[in-house]
PDB file of C-alpha atoms in Angstrom:
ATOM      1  CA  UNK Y  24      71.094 172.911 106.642  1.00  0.00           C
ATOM      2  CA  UNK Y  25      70.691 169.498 107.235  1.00  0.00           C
ATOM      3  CA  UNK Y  26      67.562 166.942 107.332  1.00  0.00           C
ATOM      4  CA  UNK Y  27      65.164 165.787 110.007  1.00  0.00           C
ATOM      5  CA  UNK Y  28      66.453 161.994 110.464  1.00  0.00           C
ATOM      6  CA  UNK Y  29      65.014 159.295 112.940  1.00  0.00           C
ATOM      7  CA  UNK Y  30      65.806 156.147 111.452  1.00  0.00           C
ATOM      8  CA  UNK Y  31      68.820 155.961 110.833  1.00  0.00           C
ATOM      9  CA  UNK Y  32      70.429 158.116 113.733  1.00  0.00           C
ATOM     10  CA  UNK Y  33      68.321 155.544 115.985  1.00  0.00           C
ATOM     11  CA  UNK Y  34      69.694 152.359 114.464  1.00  0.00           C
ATOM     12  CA  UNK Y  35      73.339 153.591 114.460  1.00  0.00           C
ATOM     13  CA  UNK Y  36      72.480 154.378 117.739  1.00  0.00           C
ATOM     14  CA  UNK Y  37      70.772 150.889 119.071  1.00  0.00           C
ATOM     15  CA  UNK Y  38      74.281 149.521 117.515  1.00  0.00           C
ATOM     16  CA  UNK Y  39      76.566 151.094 119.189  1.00  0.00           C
ATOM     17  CA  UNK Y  40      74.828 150.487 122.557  1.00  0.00           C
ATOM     18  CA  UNK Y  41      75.015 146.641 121.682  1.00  0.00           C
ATOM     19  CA  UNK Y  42      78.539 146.806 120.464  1.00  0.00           C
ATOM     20  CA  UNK Y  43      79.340 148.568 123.976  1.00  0.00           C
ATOM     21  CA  UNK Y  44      77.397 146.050 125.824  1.00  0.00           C
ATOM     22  CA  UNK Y  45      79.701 143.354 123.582  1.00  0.00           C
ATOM     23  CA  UNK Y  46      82.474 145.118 125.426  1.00  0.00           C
ATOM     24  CA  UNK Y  47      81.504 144.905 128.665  1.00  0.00           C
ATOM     25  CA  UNK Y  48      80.050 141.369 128.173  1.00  0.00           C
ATOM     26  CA  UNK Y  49      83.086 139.435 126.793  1.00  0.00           C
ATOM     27  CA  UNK Y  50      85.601 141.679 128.520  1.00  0.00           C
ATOM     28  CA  UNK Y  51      83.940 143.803 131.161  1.00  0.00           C
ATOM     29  CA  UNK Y  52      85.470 146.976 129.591  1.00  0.00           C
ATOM     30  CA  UNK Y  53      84.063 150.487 129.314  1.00  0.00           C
ATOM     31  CA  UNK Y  54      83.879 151.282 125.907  1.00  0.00           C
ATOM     32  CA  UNK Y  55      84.958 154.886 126.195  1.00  0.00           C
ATOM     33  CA  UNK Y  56      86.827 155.852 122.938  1.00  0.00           C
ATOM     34  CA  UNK Y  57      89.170 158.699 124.267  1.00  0.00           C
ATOM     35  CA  UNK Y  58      89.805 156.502 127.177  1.00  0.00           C
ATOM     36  CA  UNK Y  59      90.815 153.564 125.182  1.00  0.00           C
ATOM     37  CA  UNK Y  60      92.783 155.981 123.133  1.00  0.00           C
ATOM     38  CA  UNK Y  61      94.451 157.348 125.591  1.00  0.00           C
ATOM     39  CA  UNK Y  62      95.250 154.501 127.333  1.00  0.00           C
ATOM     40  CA  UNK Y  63      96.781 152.703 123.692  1.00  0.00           C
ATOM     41  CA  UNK Y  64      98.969 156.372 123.471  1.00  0.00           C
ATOM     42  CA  UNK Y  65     100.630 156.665 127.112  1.00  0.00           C
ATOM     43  CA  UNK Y  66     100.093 153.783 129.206  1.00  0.00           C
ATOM     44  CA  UNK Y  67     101.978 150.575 129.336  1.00  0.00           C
ATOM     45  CA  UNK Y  68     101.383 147.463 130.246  1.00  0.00           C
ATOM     46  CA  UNK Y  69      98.705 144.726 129.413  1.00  0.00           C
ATOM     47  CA  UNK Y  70      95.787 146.195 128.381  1.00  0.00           C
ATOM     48  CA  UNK Y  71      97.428 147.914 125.559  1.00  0.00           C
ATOM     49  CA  UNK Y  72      96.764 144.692 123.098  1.00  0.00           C
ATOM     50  CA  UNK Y  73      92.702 145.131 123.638  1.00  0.00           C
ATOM     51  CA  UNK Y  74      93.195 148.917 123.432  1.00  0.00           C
ATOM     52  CA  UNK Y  75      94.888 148.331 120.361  1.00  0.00           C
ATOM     53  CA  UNK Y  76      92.692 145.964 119.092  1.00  0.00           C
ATOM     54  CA  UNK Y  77      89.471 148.101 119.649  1.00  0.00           C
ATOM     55  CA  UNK Y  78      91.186 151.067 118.068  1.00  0.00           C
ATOM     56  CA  UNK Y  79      92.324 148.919 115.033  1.00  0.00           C
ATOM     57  CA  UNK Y  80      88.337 147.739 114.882  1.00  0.00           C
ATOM     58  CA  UNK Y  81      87.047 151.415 114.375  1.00  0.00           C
ATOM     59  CA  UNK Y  82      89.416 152.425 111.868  1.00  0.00           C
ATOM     60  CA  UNK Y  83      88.560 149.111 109.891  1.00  0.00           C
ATOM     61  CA  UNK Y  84      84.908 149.600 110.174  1.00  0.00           C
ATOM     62  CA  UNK Y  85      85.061 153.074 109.105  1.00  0.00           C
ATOM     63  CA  UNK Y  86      87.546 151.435 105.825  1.00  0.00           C
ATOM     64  CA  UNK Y  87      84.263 149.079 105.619  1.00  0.00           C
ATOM     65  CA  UNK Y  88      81.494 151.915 106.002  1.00  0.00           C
ATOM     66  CA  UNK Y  89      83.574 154.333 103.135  1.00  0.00           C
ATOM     67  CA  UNK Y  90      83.698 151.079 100.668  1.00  0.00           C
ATOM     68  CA  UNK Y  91      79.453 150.336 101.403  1.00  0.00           C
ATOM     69  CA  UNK Y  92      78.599 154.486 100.979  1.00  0.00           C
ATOM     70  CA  UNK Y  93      81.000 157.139 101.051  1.00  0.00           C
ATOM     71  CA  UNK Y  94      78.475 159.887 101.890  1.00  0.00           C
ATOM     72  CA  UNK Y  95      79.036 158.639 105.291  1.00  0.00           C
ATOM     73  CA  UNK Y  96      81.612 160.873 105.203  1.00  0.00           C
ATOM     74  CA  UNK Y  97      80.721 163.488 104.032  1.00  0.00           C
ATOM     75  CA  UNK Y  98      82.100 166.659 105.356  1.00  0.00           C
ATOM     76  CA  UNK Y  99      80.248 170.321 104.520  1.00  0.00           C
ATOM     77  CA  UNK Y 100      80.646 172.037 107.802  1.00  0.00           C
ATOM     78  CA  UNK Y 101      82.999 174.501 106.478  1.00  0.00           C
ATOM     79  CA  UNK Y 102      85.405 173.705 109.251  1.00  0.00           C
ATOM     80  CA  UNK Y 103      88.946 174.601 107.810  1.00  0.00           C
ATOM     81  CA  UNK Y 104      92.189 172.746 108.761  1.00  0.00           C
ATOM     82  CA  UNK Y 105      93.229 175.214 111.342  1.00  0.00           C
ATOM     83  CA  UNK Y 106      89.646 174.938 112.983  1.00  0.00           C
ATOM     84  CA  UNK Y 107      90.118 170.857 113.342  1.00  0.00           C
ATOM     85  CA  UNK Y 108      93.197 171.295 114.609  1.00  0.00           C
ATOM     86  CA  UNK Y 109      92.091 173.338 117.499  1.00  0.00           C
ATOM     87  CA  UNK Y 110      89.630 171.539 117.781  1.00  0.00           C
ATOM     88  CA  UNK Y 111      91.632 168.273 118.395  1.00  0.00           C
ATOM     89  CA  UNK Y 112      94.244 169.767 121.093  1.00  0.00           C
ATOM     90  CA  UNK Y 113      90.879 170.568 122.900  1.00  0.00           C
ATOM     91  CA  UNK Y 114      89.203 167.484 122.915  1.00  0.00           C
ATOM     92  CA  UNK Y 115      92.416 165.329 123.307  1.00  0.00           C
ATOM     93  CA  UNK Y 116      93.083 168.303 126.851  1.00  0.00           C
ATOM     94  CA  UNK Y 117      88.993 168.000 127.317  1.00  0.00           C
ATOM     95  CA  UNK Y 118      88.503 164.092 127.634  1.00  0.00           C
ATOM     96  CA  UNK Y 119      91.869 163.418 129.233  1.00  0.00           C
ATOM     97  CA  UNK Y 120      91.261 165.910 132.413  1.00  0.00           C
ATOM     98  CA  UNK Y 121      87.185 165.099 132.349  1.00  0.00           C
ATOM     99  CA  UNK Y 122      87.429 161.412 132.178  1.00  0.00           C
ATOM    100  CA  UNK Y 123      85.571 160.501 128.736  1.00  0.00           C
ATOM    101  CA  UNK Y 124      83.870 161.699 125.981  1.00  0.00           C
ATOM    102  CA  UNK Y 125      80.603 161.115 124.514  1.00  0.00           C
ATOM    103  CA  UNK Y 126      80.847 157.518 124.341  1.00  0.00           C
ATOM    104  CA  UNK Y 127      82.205 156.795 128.172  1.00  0.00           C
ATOM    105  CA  UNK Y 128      80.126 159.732 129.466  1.00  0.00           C
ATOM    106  CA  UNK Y 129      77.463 159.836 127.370  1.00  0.00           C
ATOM    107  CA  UNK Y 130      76.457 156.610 126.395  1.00  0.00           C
ATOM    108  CA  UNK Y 131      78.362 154.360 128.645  1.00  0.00           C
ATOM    109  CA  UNK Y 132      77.997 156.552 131.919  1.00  0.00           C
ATOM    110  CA  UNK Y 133      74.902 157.466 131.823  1.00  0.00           C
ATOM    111  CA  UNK Y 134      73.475 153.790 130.747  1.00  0.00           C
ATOM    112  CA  UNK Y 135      75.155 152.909 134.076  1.00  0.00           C
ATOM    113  CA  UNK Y 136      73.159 155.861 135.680  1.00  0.00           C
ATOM    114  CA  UNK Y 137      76.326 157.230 136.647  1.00  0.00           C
ATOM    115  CA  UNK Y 138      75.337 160.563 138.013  1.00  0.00           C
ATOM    116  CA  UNK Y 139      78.907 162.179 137.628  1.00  0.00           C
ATOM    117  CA  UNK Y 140      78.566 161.264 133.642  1.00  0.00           C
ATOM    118  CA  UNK Y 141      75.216 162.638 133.270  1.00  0.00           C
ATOM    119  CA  UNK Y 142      77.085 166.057 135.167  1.00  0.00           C
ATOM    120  CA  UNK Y 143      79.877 165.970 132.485  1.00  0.00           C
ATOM    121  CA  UNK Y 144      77.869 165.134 128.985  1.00  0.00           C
ATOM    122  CA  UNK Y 145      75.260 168.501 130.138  1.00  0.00           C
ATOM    123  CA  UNK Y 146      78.222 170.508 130.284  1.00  0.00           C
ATOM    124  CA  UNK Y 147      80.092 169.965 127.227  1.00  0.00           C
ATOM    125  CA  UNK Y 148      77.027 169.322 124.908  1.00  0.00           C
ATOM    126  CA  UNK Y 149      76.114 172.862 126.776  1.00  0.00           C
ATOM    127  CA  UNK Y 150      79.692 174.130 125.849  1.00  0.00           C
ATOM    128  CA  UNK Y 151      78.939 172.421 122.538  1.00  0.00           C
ATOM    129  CA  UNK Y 152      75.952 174.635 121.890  1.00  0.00           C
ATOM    130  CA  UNK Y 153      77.269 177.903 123.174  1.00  0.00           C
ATOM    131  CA  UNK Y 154      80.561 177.280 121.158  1.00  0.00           C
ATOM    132  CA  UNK Y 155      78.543 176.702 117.510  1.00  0.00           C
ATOM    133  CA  UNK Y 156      76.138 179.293 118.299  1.00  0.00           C
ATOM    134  CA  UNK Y 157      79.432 181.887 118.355  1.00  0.00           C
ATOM    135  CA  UNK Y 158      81.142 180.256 115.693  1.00  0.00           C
ATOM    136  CA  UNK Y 159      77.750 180.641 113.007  1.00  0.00           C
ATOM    137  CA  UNK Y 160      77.149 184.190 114.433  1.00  0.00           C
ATOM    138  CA  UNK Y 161      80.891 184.809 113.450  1.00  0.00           C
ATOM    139  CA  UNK Y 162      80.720 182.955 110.007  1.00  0.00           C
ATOM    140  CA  UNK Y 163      76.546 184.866 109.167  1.00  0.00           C
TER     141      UNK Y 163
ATOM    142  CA  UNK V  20      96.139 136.352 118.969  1.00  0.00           C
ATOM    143  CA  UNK V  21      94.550 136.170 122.268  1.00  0.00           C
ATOM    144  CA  UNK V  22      90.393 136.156 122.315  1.00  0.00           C
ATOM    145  CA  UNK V  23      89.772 139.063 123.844  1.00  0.00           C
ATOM    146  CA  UNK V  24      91.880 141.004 121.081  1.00  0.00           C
ATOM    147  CA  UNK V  25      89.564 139.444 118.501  1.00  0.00           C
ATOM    148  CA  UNK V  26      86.307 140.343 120.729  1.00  0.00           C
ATOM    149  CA  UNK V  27      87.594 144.070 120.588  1.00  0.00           C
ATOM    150  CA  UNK V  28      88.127 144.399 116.851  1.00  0.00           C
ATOM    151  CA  UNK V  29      84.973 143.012 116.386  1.00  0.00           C
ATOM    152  CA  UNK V  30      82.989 145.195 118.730  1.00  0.00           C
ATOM    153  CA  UNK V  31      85.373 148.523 117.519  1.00  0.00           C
ATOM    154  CA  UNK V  32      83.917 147.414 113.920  1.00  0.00           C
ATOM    155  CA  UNK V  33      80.605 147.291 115.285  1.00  0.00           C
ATOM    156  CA  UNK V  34      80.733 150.342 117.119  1.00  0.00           C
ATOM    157  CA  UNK V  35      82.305 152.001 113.990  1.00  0.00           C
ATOM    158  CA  UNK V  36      79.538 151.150 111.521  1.00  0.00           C
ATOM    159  CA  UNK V  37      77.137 152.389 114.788  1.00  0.00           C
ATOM    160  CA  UNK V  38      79.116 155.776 114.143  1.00  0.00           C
ATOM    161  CA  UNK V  39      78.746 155.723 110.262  1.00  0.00           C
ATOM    162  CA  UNK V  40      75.013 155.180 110.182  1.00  0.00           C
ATOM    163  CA  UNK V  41      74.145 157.269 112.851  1.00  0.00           C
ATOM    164  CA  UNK V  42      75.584 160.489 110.927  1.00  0.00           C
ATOM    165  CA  UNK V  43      77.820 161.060 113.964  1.00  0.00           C
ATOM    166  CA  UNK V  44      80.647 160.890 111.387  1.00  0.00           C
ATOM    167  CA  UNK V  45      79.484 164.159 109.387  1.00  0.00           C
ATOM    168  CA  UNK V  46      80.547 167.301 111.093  1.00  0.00           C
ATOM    169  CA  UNK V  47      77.781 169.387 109.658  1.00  0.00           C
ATOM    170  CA  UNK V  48      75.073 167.226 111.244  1.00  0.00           C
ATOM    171  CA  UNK V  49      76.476 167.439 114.536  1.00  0.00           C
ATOM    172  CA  UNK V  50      77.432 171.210 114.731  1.00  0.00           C
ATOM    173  CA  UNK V  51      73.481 171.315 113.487  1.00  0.00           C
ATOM    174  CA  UNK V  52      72.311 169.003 116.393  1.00  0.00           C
ATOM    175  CA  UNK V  53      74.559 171.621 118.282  1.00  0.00           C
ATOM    176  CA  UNK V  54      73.371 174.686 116.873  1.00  0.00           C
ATOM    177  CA  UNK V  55      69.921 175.259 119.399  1.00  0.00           C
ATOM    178  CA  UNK V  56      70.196 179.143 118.442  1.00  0.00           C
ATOM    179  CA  UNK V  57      70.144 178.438 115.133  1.00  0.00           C
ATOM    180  CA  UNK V  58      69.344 176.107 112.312  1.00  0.00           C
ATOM    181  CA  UNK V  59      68.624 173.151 114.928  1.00  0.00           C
ATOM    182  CA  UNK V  60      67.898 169.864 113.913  1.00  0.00           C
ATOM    183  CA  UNK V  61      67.503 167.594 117.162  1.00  0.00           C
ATOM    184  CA  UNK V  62      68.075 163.919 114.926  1.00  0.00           C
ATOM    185  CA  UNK V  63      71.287 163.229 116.588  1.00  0.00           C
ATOM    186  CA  UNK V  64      69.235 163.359 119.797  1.00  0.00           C
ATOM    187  CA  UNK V  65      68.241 159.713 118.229  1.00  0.00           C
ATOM    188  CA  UNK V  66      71.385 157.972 118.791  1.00  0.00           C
ATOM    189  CA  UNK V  67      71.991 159.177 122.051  1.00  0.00           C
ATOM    190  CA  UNK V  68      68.527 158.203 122.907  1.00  0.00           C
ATOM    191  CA  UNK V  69      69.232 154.879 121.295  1.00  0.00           C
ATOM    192  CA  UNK V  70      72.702 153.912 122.554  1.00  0.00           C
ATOM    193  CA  UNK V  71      72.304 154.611 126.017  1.00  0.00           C
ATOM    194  CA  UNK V  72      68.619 152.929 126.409  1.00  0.00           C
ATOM    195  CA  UNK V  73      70.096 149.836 124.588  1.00  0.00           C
ATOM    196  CA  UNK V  74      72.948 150.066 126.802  1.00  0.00           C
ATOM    197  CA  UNK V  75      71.274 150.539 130.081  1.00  0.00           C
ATOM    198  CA  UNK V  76      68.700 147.747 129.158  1.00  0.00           C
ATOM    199  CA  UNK V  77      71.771 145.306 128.235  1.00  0.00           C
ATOM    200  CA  UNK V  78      74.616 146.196 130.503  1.00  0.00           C
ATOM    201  CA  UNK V  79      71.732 145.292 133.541  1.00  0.00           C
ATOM    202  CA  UNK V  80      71.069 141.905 132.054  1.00  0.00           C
ATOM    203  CA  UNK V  81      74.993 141.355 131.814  1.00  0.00           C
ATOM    204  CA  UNK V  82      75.629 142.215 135.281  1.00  0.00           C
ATOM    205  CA  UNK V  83      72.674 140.077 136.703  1.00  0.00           C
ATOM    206  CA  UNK V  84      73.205 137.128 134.905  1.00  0.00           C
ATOM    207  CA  UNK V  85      77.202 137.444 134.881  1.00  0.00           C
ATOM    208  CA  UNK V  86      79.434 137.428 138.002  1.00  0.00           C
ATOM    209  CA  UNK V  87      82.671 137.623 135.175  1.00  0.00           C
ATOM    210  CA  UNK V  88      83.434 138.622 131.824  1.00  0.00           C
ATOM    211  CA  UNK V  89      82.636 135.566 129.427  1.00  0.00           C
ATOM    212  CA  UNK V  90      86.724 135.754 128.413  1.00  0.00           C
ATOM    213  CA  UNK V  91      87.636 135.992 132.054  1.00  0.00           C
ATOM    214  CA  UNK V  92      88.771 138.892 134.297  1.00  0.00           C
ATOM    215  CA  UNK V  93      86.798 141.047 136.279  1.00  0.00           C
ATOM    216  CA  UNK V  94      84.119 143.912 135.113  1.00  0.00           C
ATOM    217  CA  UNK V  95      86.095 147.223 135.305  1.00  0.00           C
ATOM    218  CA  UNK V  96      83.417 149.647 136.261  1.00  0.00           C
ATOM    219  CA  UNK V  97      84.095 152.990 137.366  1.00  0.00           C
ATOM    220  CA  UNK V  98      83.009 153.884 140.975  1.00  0.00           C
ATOM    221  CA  UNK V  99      83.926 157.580 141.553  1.00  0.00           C
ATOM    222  CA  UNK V 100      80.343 159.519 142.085  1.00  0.00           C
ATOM    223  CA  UNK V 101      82.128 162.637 143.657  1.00  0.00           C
ATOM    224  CA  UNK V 102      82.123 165.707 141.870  1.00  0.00           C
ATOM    225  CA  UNK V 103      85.336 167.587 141.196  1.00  0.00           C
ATOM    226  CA  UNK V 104      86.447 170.938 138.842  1.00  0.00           C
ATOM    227  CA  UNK V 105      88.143 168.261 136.674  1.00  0.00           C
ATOM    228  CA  UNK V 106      85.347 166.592 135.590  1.00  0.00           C
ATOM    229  CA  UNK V 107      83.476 170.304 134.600  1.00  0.00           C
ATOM    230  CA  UNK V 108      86.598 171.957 133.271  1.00  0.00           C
ATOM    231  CA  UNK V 109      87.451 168.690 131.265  1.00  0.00           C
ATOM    232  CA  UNK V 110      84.024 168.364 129.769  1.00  0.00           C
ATOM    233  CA  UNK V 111      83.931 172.531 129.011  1.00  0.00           C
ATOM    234  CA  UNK V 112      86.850 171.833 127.080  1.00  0.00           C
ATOM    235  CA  UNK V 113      85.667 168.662 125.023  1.00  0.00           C
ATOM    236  CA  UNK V 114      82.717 170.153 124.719  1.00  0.00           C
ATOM    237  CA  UNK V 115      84.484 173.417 123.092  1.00  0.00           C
ATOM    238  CA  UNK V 116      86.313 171.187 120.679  1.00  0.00           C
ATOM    239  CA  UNK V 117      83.428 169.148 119.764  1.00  0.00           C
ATOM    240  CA  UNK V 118      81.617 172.063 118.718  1.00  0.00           C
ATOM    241  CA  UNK V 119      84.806 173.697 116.845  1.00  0.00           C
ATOM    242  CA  UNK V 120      85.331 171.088 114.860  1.00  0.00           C
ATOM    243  CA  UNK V 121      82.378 168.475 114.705  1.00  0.00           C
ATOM    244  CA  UNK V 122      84.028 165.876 115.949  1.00  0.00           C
ATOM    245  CA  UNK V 123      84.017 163.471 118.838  1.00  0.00           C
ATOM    246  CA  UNK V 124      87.036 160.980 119.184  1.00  0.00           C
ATOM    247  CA  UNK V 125      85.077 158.081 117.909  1.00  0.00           C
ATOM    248  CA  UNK V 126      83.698 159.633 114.974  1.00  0.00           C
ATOM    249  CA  UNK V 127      87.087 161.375 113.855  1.00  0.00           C
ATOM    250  CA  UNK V 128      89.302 158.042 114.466  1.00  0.00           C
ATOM    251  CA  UNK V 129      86.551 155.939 112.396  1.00  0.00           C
ATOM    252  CA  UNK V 130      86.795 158.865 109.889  1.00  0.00           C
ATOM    253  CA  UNK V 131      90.303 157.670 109.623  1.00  0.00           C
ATOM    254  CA  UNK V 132      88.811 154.929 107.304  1.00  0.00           C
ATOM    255  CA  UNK V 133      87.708 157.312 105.110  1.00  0.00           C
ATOM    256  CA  UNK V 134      91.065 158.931 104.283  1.00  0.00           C
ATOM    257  CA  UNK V 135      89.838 162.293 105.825  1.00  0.00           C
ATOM    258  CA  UNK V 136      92.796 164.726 106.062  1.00  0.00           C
ATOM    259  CA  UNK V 137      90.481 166.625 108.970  1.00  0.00           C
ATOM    260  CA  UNK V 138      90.155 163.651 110.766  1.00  0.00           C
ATOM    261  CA  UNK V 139      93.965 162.793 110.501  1.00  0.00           C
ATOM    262  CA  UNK V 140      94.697 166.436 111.835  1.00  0.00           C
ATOM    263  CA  UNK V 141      91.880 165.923 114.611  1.00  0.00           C
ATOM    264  CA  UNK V 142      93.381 162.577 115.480  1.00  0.00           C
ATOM    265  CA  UNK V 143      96.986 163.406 116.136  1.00  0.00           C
ATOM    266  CA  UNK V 144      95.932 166.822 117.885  1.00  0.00           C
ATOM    267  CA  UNK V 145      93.802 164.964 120.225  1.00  0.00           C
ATOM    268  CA  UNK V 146      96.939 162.912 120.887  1.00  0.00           C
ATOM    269  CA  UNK V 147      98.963 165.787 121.609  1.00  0.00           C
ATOM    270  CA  UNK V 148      96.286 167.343 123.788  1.00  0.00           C
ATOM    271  CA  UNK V 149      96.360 164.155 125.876  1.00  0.00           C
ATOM    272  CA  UNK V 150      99.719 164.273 126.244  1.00  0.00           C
ATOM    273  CA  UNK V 151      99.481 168.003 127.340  1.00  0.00           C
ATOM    274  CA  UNK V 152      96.672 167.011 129.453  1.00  0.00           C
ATOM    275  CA  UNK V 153      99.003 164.072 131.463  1.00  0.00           C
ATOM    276  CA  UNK V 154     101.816 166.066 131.840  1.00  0.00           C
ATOM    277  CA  UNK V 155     100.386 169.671 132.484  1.00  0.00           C
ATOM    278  CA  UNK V 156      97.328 170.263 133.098  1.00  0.00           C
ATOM    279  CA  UNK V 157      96.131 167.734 135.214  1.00  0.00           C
ATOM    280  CA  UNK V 158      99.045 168.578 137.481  1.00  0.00           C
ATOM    281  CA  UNK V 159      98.155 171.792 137.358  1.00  0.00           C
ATOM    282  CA  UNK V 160      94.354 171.459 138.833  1.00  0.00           C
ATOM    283  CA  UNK V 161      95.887 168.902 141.555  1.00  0.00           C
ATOM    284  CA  UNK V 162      98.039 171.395 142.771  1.00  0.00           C
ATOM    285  CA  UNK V 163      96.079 173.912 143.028  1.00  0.00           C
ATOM    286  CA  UNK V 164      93.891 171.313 145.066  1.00  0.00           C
ATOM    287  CA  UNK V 165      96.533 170.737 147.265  1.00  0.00           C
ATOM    288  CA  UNK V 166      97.472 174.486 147.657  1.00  0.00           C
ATOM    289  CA  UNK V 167      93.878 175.625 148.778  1.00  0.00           C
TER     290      UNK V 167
END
């Protein structure tokens, strides 16, 4: 079980809306992680530097977070490494063949009103929910 | 190193420690704001709520006051407002994974950071689903476009 949070959720939250706006501001990307992922993976060419770049800048903030308080990280789902793994194939299959994740789609998409995101982040945060609610009534 | 490289770092850092504070970077409290049927808790709801309003409010301002990127180019902005099988199957899928595993790709690649051996497996087998995803499956769904 975890706590009831406002604060903090909502600040993390107000900052990554600015740090996407930085994106689009200074180099009128979409900051849409599996995109930018993706793209740094399989597609060549020029914008592989800033893809690079941007990935580089979450993995270094995260190094940055761990150092302040690693509780950030803290882990107690009970997911095992099989579970993750799974996991991963689907969201790499998921994002790729959907067009974004939580961050393009979700944040990104449907800042721009974009009615197509909106479409995509009620279905998988619905396929979210039906997915945990079989997984705990597996696991209880 | 050219600007715009050092404009992304600095916003992937930003967005990263967005991530961290947020909680989005604990499984458990995701699969929880996940878990409606169950033991619920709605705070993640919070950064969703607060990411997108601070990004609708902002990204308006940029585009009325900007007719370019401040480092040059053009804005990139998606235009597509049809609705395909792609876009639902894709997001089933994510959506699937995110709740298997309590991660998103932001979250699990900032988790990186951490030295999370989770994360690491999450990362690469997002990579190889991409990969699956270019070569396979998307190919799959236009042809069966094309056949119909």
């Amino acid at each position: 079980m975890t706590e009831f949070e406002v604060l903090m959720p909502l600040t993390g939250g107000i900052l990554i809306g600015i740090a996407a706006s930085m994106m689009l501001l200074f180099s009128g990307k979409i900051a849409g992680v599996s995109g930018i992922f993706g793209g740094m993976l399989f597609q060549q060419g020029r914008e592989r530097a800033w893809q690079l770049s941007f990935i580089s800048g979450l993995i270094v903030g995260g190094i940055l977070i761990y150092i302040m308080n690693e509780e950030l990280f803290e882990n107690s789902s009970g997911r095992g490494l099989l579970a993750v793994t799974v996991a991963g194939l689907l969201v790499g299959i998921g994002t790729r063949v959907g067009g974004g994740c939580t961050s393009g789609h979700g944040v990104c998409g449907i800042g721009r009103l974009s009615g197509r995101s909106l479409v995509a982040t009620i279905t998988f945060v619905f396929a979210g929910m039906v997915i945990v609610s079989l997984v705990q009534s597996f696991f209880h | 190193m050219a600007k715009s490289n050092i404009s992304s770092i600095i916003c992937g850092i930003i967005f990263s420690i967005g991530l961290g504070i947020s909680g989005m970077t604990q499984p458990q409290k995701v699969i929880g704001f996940l878990d409606v049927f169950g033991e619920w808790n709605p705070s993640l709801a919070f950064v969703m709520g607060g990411a997108v309003l601070s990004y609708l409010a902002l990204q308006l301002l940029i585009q009325r006051n900007f007719s370019i990127p401040v480092l040059g180019g053009s804005f990139q902005i998606p235009t597509r407002k049809d609705l395909d099988r792609s876009l639902i199957i894709g997001a089933l899928l994510f959506g699937s994974g995110w709740g298997l595993g309590g991660y998103c790709p932001g979250p699990a690649i900032t988790s990186l950071g951490s030295g999370s051996l989770n994360a690491l497996l999450f990362v690469v087998a997002m990579g190889v689903g991409m990969l699956l995803a270019d070569r396979v499956i998307s190919p799959m769904l236009a042809y069966e476009v094309v056949k119909s």
